[in-house]
Amino acid sequence: MAAAVLVANGESAAVKTPSTGRLAAVYSEVQNSRLDHPLPLPSVLKNSFKIVDGPPSSAAGNPDEIAKLFPCVFGQPSANLVPGDSIDNSSGRGLKIGVVLSGGQAPGGHNVISGIFDYLQDRCKGSTLYGFRGGPAGIMKCKYVVLTPEYIYPYRNQISLSVEADRSCIIPFQFKQAEETAVKLDLDGLVVIGGDDSNTNACLLAENFRSKNLKTSVIGCPKTIDGDLKCKEVPTSFGFDTACKIVFLGKTAIRDSIPKEIRYFHFGSSILPISWVSPFREIYAEMIGNVMVDARSTGKYYHFVRLMGRAASHITLECALQTHPNITLIGEEVAAKKLTLKNVTDYIADVICKRAELGFNYGVILIPEGLIDFIPEVQQLIAELNEILAHEVVDEAGVWKQKLSPQCLELFDFLPPAIQDQLMLERDPHGNVQVAKIETEKMLIQMVETELEVRKQVSAYKGQFKGQSHFFGYEGRCGLPSNFDSTYCYALGYTAGALLQSGKTGLISSVGNLAAPVAEWTVGGTALTSLMDVERRHGKFKPVIKKAMVELEGGKISMLTRSISLYILYRKGAPFKKFASLREEWALKNRYLNPGPIQFVGPASDNVNHTLLLELGAQV
Amino acid sequence: MAAAVLVANGESAAVKTPSTGRLAAVYSEVQNSRLDHPLPLPSVLKNSFKIVDGPPSSAAGNPDEIAKLFPCVFGQPSANLVPGDSIDNSSGRGLKIGVVLSGGQAPGGHNVISGIFDYLQDRCKGSTLYGFRGGPAGIMKCKYVVLTPEYIYPYRNQISLSVEADRSCIIPFQFKQAEETAVKLDLDGLVVIGGDDSNTNACLLAENFRSKNLKTSVIGCPKTIDGDLKCKEVPTSFGFDTACKIVFLGKTAIRDSIPKEIRYFHFGSSILPISWVSPFREIYAEMIGNVMVDARSTGKYYHFVRLMGRAASHITLECALQTHPNITLIGEEVAAKKLTLKNVTDYIADVICKRAELGFNYGVILIPEGLIDFIPEVQQLIAELNEILAHEVVDEAGVWKQKLSPQCLELFDFLPPAIQDQLMLERDPHGNVQVAKIETEKMLIQMVETELEVRKQVSAYKGQFKGQSHFFGYEGRCGLPSNFDSTYCYALGYTAGALLQSGKTGLISSVGNLAAPVAEWTVGGTALTSLMDVERRHGKFKPVIKKAMVELEGGKISMLTRSISLYILYRKGAPFKKFASLREEWALKNRYLNPGPIQFVGPASDNVNHTLLLELGAQV
């Protein structure tokens, strides 16, 4: 039988196994070398530990509504693992645990599974770990494999094989079917590895199981490929709960930088868990670095690079911090300043003109995939076009355009013909414009070209402009996880095992103090309801963990967590602030940085990403 | 003063320097770590050596014409460096040497310069090395920098900053101006680092200087980013000359596999120097590997990946050997089999149908950038379109189409509308269709989609087809050179220094035996004229080093080089044969291999590319 863990299509991956050696090795030398890369555990997980509960938790918003939606699990304290010896495994009974990878691929997913598995092996003899196949659907259909060392080993430190982030995978669980599976397999616990929607569902499932008096606990594990898992506004007083939340989110103490005056205050802002973005970031940053060398040495192209990350611009910001491009567009800033496409075009053209005066007719420009979603006038135009295309005849002569509002007509005429065509032609099954398919980088090249032509006429620009477009997408999503990600994910899984053994439910596995050596990382669990707010949909309140956007406003937040004597310092907006403070220099001077390929051994092999370090107050 | 070597636009790169530390470090951690990566030399270069000449050389074709074009340098013996002590530097006089990077960027270019520099420092005290700026134009304009350790150091093992492969940079030198520069700087020698055209020009320059009795020698260094430097048909008897040629081209002895019967024979085929392609190959292979993981785990997309390399499909073949995609199109094979676009479409559709029956509705397909240049019917269509567009009115109703020949009309109607538009709209300044701008990967997706729809109608296909297009271009061209490339290029430069000191001219620096440990590499120089053939242009013979294409036919070639007792074994066509023998398996089974990112330390850090190893008879 071949080793296959949670592969979407049920297909087997033939890889070498430690014990049998039966299977043909289809791993490259680098992949093979990763298999035995050691995974150190935080000290607290290496010895006996106990779980200390914090004070009751609230919600990220509308706690009353969240409390109504989650009567059983709302308000749970966060759990913190500290040295001690209180976990009861005296019964000697092993646990039956299920695990599922939900949503899009993220490097490191299988290390979470390895962590759970190893926890059960180390601390909870006689346990069984079921891997559900094909994402959450595997739970409903009770489609699983029993995970063994032979199954697990080939995926250590390898690329996560998960199911596509298909909406069908992450809409609410079919609770009835999930219950049947839980009962059938006699599950003590279930670990859901996923993003905001998946963790919301994990919490709904925890609530459901608890309300039915099922013994099955549910623990979430955070997975976000573009760093947009969000925990919005914590309106409670500061306390252990919040601290753990921050710990979970990867914003923990840099003890050397504790402000002398320790003040207690409310933690009134969203925080970002930048964690699993690293292979994205590193592969994209490597490619951007290469394009920069090309741009500079060739000396005659402007490279417009569109980067994955539609809802938020975290990846673009992180890549900018790593590579220092001449221009970086941050969607959140474009939205906050209510910029128009013309504004964006002018901004780019201005930099190009200034660079031309300095003799530089080349450059690198980073664009987030979701840019046009952040431009209000474009949204308005698309809404009007959808309406017109649904009800009107689109005539060659363009009479239909009279249906557009004047400002939308002006914008439409401002767009390059190819983009006009894309807006008119590309429809999704519901007849809507497929915004994601619009090649923003090509659109901007054409618009900038037109603008520069105009400036040339009035001698405001004397350079030569040639644009080259790039889209970095899928090729970055499935890279080998870095050393940091491998270790971090393993700790998340190991912690999830501990939380399940202690009977916790409705928590999300939380590993913090990430800027410190691994031994000093903190581990615990945070109430999933505490990350939630509600949205009103179809007249009903729906719980959501909202996506985190790039924070534009700065501010220091520091706090003392009483129960674990850990200081928390989080620099809100620090990544954007750093970027904003340097972008003028990057625009005109050439401060390009080429990070090179991800290294697993030697220099830079244990790097943590810039966004996280900046938020932790480190100098990068 | 900032460190700047041969940067196209004359701009400075601020980097850390070993002696002064004055400049801000703008290198990433990985880049910095590369600076001090050791560069081992072949043993022969570490001790005293002498140069042993082989027998007179001929040309790759039309030796009589080549002899007429190069009366001074034609027929020169190849030079082989062997242990000994005969190079005369008793005069104690340093040399004045110029160096230029010509043509497109290639990783490792600056290591050639480091090699020359270190040779002069080590073996030829008091020498001066001039780096010409902006490519060959720098020679004409006498625009140079004097290279010092401070200048050189920051570029060791870094990315080559050269000028764009603009035709203007590699068309024949202005000999008069080059002479003036050689005289003004009192140059003893000039090293031209470049591809086929640049080396042809280097030879013309060598001839010119020799004919004018200038003392300036010219040595070429091979640089090819897509492995298409070619040495066509050597019609002379086998001998030392050919052997060295093979040594230069990286096809040298694997002594363990010498056939027992040593036979002398003619070496009647072209050979490929796969050398500097590695960062391309490795970055592309890494990205393809990631796309494969994505394809497999998502389970619902066919990824059509177009790869750089227009004239020949070496990069595509090498990437296929490294990653095992389901389908790989090799332009040379398409041309040899005279395939039509319909044939290519059917081939892809056939594999997709078979895979659908196996339950696989996903896959990865590699396409060389130059694919359509290899399809005769497309060339014909483009020729007819150029003619029509130059002279006819293109009417909306399509009456103009009647001017097309029946077969071209049929092909045109077969093309997707978007490609029809591209063919009709994209013009270069001469009014020709810009074939390079045609997005072959998108074209094939649409054509395959249409074909599959047809098959669906007749129930010959029951799967779901969704195509995703990728183009991997500039982001691969400027990667950090691998350990192999760094060492290889350094040896090329060091050898060039030795050849110049011994007064050689019109040779190309040649490093061989590359599958052996570095200590055993062989070094020498090969007569540039021996690589040449002639083409007739505008009624005149023009010397050319032709581009090497992927060899489709196999065959072993082994030979004994008398003067250095080195056996040469070269397996012509071995890379394609290996690919051809496995592609059916790769098509239907999933043998994807993810090479991971280039590693500089630890496992896989000293790998050599598969194409080269296969040609040398190694198992990969």
Short mmCIF file of C-alpha atoms in Angstrom, two decimals, chain B residues 16 43 49 80 138 158 162 175 178 183 206 211 260 283 291 324 361 364 376 429 441 508 538 549 551 554 562:
data_model
loop_
_atom_site.label_atom_id
_atom_site.label_comp_id
_atom_site.label_asym_id
_atom_site.label_seq_id
_atom_site.Cartn_x
_atom_site.Cartn_y
_atom_site.Cartn_z
CA LYS B 16 30.51 45.90 1.07
CA SER B 43 44.97 20.91 -9.99
CA PHE B 49 51.95 24.43 -15.98
CA ASN B 80 46.24 22.20 -23.51
CA GLY B 138 32.53 50.11 -23.96
CA GLN B 158 27.07 36.82 -7.51
CA SER B 162 25.73 42.47 -18.10
CA PHE B 175 37.32 47.49 -35.66
CA ALA B 178 38.47 48.82 -31.03
CA VAL B 183 46.44 51.01 -28.66
CA ALA B 206 41.72 38.52 -33.03
CA SER B 211 46.61 41.39 -39.34
CA LYS B 260 37.62 -1.61 -24.49
CA ILE B 283 14.95 28.16 -10.71
CA VAL B 291 3.39 23.83 -9.77
CA HIS B 324 9.09 14.55 -14.93
CA ASN B 361 -7.94 15.48 -14.43
CA VAL B 364 1.77 19.66 -16.08
CA PRO B 376 6.39 24.81 -40.63
CA PRO B 429 8.67 48.14 -36.46
CA GLU B 441 0.71 28.38 -23.64
CA ILE B 508 38.14 30.06 -26.59
CA HIS B 538 23.77 39.48 -48.92
CA MET B 549 19.79 22.27 -31.23
CA GLU B 551 19.96 16.18 -30.58
CA GLY B 554 21.44 8.81 -30.15
CA ARG B 562 46.89 11.14 -27.89
#
